[in-house]
Structure formats: C-alpha cells, structure tokens
Steps between C-alpha positions, in 0.01 A plus 500: 500500500655841432283693751611260774865465397646800317803311360288215360611378158420204276710190552684379193532138617231241561723301733722739695458825690760779485643404840597154373842454343381339171251783427732717287626206291146375451379842383798538266416172324119472513409754229303729732682803358304447175187615686642805680354750250121548505309522171134563590385563142679189378333295773157636405559401140602148603190464719275616215218597739519183710538506879802305628483262795772569756601257775744592773683247717586595855594346834245534778 
C-alpha cells in the first residue's frame, strides 16, 4: 500500500478505523502495543523452518 499512499500505516484495531471515535480506546485496551516491536530472528526461531499461512480479511 505504501507506494500508493505514503502515510499508510498498520491499523491497531480489527473493528474500528482511526476516524471512528472508539478507535483510540480500542487500541489502548486490545494489547496491540505488545506487537509494536519487530523481532525477525525471534520469529524465525519460532517458525523453525516452516512457512506460515497468512490470511488477510478485507472489504471489497
């Protein structure tokens, strides 16, 4: 998305978008801050050579 929208950023809520009033409260309480730091080596160790399956939900 970044090449098309320079200010693109991950959403930290599964239910609200930043323009909605409950977004900030939802993000503050949903634990998403626990995943803000990236640990590539730690993730590789957890995967132990396996390839993960990723599914992304989106609205058409």
